[in-house]
Coordinates of C-alpha atoms in Angstrom, one line a residue:
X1315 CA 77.2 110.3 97.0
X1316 CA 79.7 107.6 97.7
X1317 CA 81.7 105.9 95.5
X1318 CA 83.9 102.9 96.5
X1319 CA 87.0 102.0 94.8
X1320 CA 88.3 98.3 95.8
X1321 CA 90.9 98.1 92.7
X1322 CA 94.6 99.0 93.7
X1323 CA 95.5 100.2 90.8
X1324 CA 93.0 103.5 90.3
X1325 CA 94.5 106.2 89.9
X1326 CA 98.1 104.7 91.3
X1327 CA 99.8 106.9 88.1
X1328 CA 97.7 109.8 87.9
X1329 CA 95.4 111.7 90.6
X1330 CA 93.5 113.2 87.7
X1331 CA 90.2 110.6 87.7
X1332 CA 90.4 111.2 91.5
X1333 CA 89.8 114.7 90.8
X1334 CA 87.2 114.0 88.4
X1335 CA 84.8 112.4 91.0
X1336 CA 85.9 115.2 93.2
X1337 CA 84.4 118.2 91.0
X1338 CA 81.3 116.3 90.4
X1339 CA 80.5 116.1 94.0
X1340 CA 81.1 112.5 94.8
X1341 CA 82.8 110.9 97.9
X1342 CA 85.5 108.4 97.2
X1343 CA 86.2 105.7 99.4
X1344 CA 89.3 103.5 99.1
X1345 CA 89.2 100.3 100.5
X1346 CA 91.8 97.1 100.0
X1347 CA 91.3 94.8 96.8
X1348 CA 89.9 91.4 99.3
X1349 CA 88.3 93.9 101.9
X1350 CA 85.3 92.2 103.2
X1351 CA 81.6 92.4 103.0
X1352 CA 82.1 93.5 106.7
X1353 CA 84.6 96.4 105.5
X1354 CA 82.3 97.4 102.4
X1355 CA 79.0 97.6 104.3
X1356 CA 79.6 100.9 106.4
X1357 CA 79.0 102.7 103.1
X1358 CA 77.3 100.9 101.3
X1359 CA 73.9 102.2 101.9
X1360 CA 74.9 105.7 100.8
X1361 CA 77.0 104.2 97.4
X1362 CA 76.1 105.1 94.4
X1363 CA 79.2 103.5 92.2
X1364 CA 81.7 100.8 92.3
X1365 CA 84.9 100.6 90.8
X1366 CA 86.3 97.0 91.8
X1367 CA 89.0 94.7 90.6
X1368 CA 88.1 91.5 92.0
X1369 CA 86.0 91.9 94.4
X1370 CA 83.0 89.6 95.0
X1371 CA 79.7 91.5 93.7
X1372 CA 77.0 89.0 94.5
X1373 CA 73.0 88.8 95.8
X1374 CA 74.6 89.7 99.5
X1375 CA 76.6 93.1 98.6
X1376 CA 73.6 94.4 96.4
X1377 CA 71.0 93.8 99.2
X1378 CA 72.5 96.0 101.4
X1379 CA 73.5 98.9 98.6
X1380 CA 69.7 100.4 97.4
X1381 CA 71.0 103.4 95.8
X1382 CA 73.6 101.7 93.7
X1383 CA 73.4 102.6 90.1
X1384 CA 76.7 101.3 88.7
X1385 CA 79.2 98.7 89.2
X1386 CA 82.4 99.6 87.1
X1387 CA 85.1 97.2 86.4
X1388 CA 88.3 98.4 87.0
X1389 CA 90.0 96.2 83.7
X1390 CA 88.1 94.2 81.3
X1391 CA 86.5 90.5 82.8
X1392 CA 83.3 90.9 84.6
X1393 CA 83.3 87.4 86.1
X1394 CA 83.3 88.6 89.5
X1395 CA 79.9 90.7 89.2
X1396 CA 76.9 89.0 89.1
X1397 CA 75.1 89.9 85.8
X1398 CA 71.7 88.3 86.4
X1399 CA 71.3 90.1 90.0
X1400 CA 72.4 93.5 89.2
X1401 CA 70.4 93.6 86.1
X1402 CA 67.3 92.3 88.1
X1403 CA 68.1 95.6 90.1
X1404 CA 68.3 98.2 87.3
X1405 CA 72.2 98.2 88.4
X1406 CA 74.9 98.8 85.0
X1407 CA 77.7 96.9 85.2
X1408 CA 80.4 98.4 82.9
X1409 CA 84.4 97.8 81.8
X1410 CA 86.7 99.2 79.7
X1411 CA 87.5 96.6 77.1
X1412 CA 90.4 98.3 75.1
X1413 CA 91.7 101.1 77.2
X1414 CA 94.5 98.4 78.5
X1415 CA 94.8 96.4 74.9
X1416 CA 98.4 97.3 73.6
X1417 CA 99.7 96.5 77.6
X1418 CA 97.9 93.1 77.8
X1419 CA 99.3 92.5 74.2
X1420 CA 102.6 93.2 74.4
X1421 CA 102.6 91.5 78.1
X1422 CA 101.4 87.8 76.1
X1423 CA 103.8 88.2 73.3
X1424 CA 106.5 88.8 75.5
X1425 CA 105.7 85.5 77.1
X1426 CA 105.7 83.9 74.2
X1427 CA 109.2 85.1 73.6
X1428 CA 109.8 84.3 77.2
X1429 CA 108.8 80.7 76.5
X1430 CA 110.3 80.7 73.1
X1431 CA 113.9 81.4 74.2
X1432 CA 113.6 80.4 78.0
X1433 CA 114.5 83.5 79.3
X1434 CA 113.5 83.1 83.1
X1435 CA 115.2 79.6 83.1
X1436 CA 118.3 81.2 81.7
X1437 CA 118.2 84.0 84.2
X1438 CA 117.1 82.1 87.0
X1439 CA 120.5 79.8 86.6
X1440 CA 122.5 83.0 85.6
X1441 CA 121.3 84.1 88.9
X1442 CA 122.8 80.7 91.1
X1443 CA 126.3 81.1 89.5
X1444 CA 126.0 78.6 86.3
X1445 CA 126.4 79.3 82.8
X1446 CA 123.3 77.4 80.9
X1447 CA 123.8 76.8 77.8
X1448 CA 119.8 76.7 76.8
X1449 CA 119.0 75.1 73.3
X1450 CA 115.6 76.7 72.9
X1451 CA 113.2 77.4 69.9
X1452 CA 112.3 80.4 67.0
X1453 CA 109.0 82.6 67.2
X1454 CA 110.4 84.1 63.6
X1455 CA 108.3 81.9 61.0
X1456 CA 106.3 80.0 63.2
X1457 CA 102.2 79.7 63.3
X1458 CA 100.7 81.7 66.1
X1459 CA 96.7 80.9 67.1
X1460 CA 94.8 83.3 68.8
X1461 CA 91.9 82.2 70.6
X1462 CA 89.3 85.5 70.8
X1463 CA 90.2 88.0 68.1
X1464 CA 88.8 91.0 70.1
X1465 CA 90.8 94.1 71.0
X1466 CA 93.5 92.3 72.9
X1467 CA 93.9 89.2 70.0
X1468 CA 93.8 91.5 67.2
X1469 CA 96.9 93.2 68.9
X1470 CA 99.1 90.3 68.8
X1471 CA 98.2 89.6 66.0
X1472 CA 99.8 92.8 64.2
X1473 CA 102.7 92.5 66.8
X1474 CA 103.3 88.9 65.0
X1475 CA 103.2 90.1 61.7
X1476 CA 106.6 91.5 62.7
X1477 CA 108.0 88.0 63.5
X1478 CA 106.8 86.9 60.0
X1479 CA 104.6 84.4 61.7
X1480 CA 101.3 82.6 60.3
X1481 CA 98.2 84.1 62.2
X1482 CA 95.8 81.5 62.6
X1483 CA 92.4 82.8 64.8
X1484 CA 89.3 81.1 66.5
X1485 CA 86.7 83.0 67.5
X1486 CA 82.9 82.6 68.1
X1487 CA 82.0 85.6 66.8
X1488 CA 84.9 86.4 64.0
X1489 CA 85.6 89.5 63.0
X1490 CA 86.2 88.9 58.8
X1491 CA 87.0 92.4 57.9
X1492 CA 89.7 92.3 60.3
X1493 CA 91.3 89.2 59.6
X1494 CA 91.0 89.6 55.4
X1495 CA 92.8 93.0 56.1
X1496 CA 95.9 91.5 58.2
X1497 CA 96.3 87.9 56.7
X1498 CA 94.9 85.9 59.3
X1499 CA 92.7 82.9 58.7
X1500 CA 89.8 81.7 60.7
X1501 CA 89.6 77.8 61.3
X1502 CA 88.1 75.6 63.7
X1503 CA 89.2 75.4 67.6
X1504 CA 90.5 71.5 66.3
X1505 CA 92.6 73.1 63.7
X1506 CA 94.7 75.7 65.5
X1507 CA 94.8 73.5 68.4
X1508 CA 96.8 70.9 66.4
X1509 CA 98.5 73.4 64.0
X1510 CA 99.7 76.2 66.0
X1511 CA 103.6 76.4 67.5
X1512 CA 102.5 79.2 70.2
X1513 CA 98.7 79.3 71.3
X1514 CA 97.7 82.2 73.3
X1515 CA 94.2 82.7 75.2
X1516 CA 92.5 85.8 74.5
X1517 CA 89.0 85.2 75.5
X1518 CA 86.6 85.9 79.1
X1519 CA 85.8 83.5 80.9
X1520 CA 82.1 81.9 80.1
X1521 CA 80.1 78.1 80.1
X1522 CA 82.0 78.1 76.5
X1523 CA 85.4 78.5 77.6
X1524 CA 85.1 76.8 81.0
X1525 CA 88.2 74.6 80.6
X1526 CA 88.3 74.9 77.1
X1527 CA 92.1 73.7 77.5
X1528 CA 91.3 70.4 79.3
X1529 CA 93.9 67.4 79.1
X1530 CA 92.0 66.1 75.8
X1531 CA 92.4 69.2 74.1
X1532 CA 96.0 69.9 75.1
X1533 CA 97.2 66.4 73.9
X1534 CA 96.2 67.3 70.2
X1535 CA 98.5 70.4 70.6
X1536 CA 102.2 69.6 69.2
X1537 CA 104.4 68.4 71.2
X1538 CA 107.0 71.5 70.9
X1539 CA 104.1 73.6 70.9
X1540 CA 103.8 76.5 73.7
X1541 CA 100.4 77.9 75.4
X1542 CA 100.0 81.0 76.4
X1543 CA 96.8 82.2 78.8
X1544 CA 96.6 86.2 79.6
X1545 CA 92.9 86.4 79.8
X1546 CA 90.8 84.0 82.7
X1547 CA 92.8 81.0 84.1
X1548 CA 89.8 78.5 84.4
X1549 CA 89.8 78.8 80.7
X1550 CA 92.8 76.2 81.1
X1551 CA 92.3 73.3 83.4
X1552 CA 95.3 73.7 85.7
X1553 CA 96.0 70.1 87.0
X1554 CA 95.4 68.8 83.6
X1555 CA 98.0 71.1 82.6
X1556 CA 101.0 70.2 84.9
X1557 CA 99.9 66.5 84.1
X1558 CA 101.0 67.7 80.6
X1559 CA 103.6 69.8 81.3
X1560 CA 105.3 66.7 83.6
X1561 CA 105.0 64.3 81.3
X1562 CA 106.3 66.8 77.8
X1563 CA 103.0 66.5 76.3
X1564 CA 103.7 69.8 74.9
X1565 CA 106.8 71.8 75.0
X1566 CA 105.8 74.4 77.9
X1567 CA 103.3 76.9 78.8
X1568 CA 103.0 80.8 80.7
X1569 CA 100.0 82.3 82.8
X1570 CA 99.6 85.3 84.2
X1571 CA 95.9 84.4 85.3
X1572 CA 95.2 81.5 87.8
X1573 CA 91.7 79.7 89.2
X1574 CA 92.7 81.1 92.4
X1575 CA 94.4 84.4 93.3
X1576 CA 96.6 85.3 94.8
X1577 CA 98.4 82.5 95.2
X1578 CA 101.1 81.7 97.3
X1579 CA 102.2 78.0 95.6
X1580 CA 100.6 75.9 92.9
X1581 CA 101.8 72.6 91.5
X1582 CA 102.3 74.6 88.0
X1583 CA 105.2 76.3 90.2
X1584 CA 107.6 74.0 90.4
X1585 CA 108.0 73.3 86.9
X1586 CA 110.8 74.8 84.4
X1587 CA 108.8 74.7 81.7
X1588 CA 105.9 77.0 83.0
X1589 CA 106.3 80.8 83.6
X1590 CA 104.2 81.8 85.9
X1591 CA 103.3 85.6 86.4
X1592 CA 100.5 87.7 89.0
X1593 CA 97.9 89.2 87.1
X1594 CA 100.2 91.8 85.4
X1595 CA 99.6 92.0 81.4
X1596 CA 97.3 95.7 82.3
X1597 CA 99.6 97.1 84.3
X1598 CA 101.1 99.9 82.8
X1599 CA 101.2 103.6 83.9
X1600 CA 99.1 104.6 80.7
X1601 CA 96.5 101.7 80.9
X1602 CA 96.0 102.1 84.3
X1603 CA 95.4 105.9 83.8
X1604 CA 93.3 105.2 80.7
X1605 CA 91.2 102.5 82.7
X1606 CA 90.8 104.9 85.7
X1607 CA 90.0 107.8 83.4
X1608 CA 87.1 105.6 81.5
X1609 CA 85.2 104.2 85.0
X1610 CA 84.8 107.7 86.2
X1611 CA 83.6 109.2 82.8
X1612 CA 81.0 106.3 82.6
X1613 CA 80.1 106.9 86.4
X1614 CA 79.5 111.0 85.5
X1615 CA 77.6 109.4 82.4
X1616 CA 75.3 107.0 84.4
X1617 CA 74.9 109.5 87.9
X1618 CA 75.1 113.1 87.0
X1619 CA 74.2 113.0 82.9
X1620 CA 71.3 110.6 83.6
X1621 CA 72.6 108.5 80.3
X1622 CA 73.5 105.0 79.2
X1623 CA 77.1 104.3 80.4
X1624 CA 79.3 103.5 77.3
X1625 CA 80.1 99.7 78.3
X1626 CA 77.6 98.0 79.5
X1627 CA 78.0 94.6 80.2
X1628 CA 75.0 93.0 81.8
X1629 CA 72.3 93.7 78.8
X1630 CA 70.5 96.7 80.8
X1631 CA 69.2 99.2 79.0

């Protein structure tokens, strides 16, 4: 029983998951993060699990994997799997939604800061031998919205309680226990867009948040606002962004999360008041080992135990 791991990141901290699959008699195969079809297709006829960070999981892969019974995301979005297929073929897709939470939160508020104070600019001219002296802004007392108040947003949210900030949230399906609990109000996507300081993206990627920060949108932002994306990056329409970001539409923005990656230049790049980062906010020696720990449980769970998997993501029952 095979199981192929194309996410970097598994088990990078910790061999202990590896040695879970181990003692339950599966076969782990490691192959690169953008290894091809071509690579994946020697073993996929005898694979039984995935664990993938971005790899492509479409119509082509499945045909050519009959005894597959799980697809596990190594992280939380499953935009890369094809839902409607692998349901159609009795296949669970899985993730681990909080495992990585506190890492992913405390990676977006540290951009906010980042924007806030323009640390990178300040370091970045440090670095070339001048002495900037950078007039930037407060986080302390200003409005924070969170887009998506799931297990990532609700983290920020507490981390700005500390920074005396207003929590404003959207979300489509809001949690009001939560928010009554922690002081955080609920208003429309039109109202945090236009009264939020710092806006930060919280949310998977879907036909609803598609570029849900398109140039319309981010003109009714302030204009010393700041917006933040850690979760998808076509939830932010890129060029419409730099439009706005060269022209001060709004006072800057951070991404760790792009349409394309990797990425080796982007428009967005040559602008000082965009932070760009690669897809880090979950890297952290605990999440990873958490995340790791989580897809191998749920594979025992679906393969050897003969039960539903914990996560499942693609409606199958």
């Amino acid at each position: 029983m095979k199981v192929i791991c194309t996410s970097p990141s598994f088990a990078k901290y910790d061999a202990a998951p590896i040695d879970a699959l181990e003692q339950q008699g599966f076969e782990l195969i490691t192959l690169p993060a953008d290894a091809p079809l071509s690579a994946l297709e020697p073993h996929l006829a005898e694979t039984v699990a995935m664990i993938v960070a971005f790899t492509d999981v479409n119509e082509a892969l499945l045909a050519k994997a009959p005894q597959l019974k799980i697809v596990c995301k190594h992280g939380v979005g499953v935009d890369n799997i094809n839902l409607d297929a692998t349901r159609a073929r009795g296949i669970y897709v899985t993730n681990v939604p909080d495992a990585n939470k506190h890492a992913v939160a405390d990676f977006a508020f540290a951009l906010i800061l980042n924007s806030a104070r323009q640390i990178t600019q300040a370091a970045i001219e440090t670095r070339a031998g001048n002495w900037p002296r950078i007039f930037a802004t407060d986080v302390y007392g200003k409005t924070l919205g969170i887009i998506g108040l799931g297990n990532i947003g609700k983290q920020v949210a507490l981390r700005a309680k500390g920074f005396n900030m207003r929590v404003i949230a959207f979300d489509f399906y809001p949690d009001e226990k939560f928010a009554a609990e922690h002081g955080i109000e609920f208003v429309s996507l039109d109202q945090l867009t236009e009264s939020s300081d710092f806006i930060t993206l919280h949310k998977p990627l879907t036909d609803k948040t598609q570029n849900l920060f398109d140039a319309a949108r981010i003109k009714r932002m302030k204009k010393s606002a700041f917006l933040i994306n850690a979760s998808r990056g076509s939830i932010v329409n890129e060029q419409d962004l730099y439009q706005a970001l060269l022209d001060n539409v709004i006072a800057g923005a951070a991404a760790d999360v792009f349409e394309q990656e990797p990425l080796a230049e982007h428009p967005l790049f040559t602008l000082s008041n965009f932070i760009p980062t690669s897809h880090i906010a979950g890297y952290t020696d605990g999440a990873i080992s958490a995340i790791g720990e989580r897809c191998v449980a749920q594979i025992v769970q679906c393969i050897k135990q003969g039960e539903r998997p914990t996560n499942v993501m693609n409606g199958l029952d």
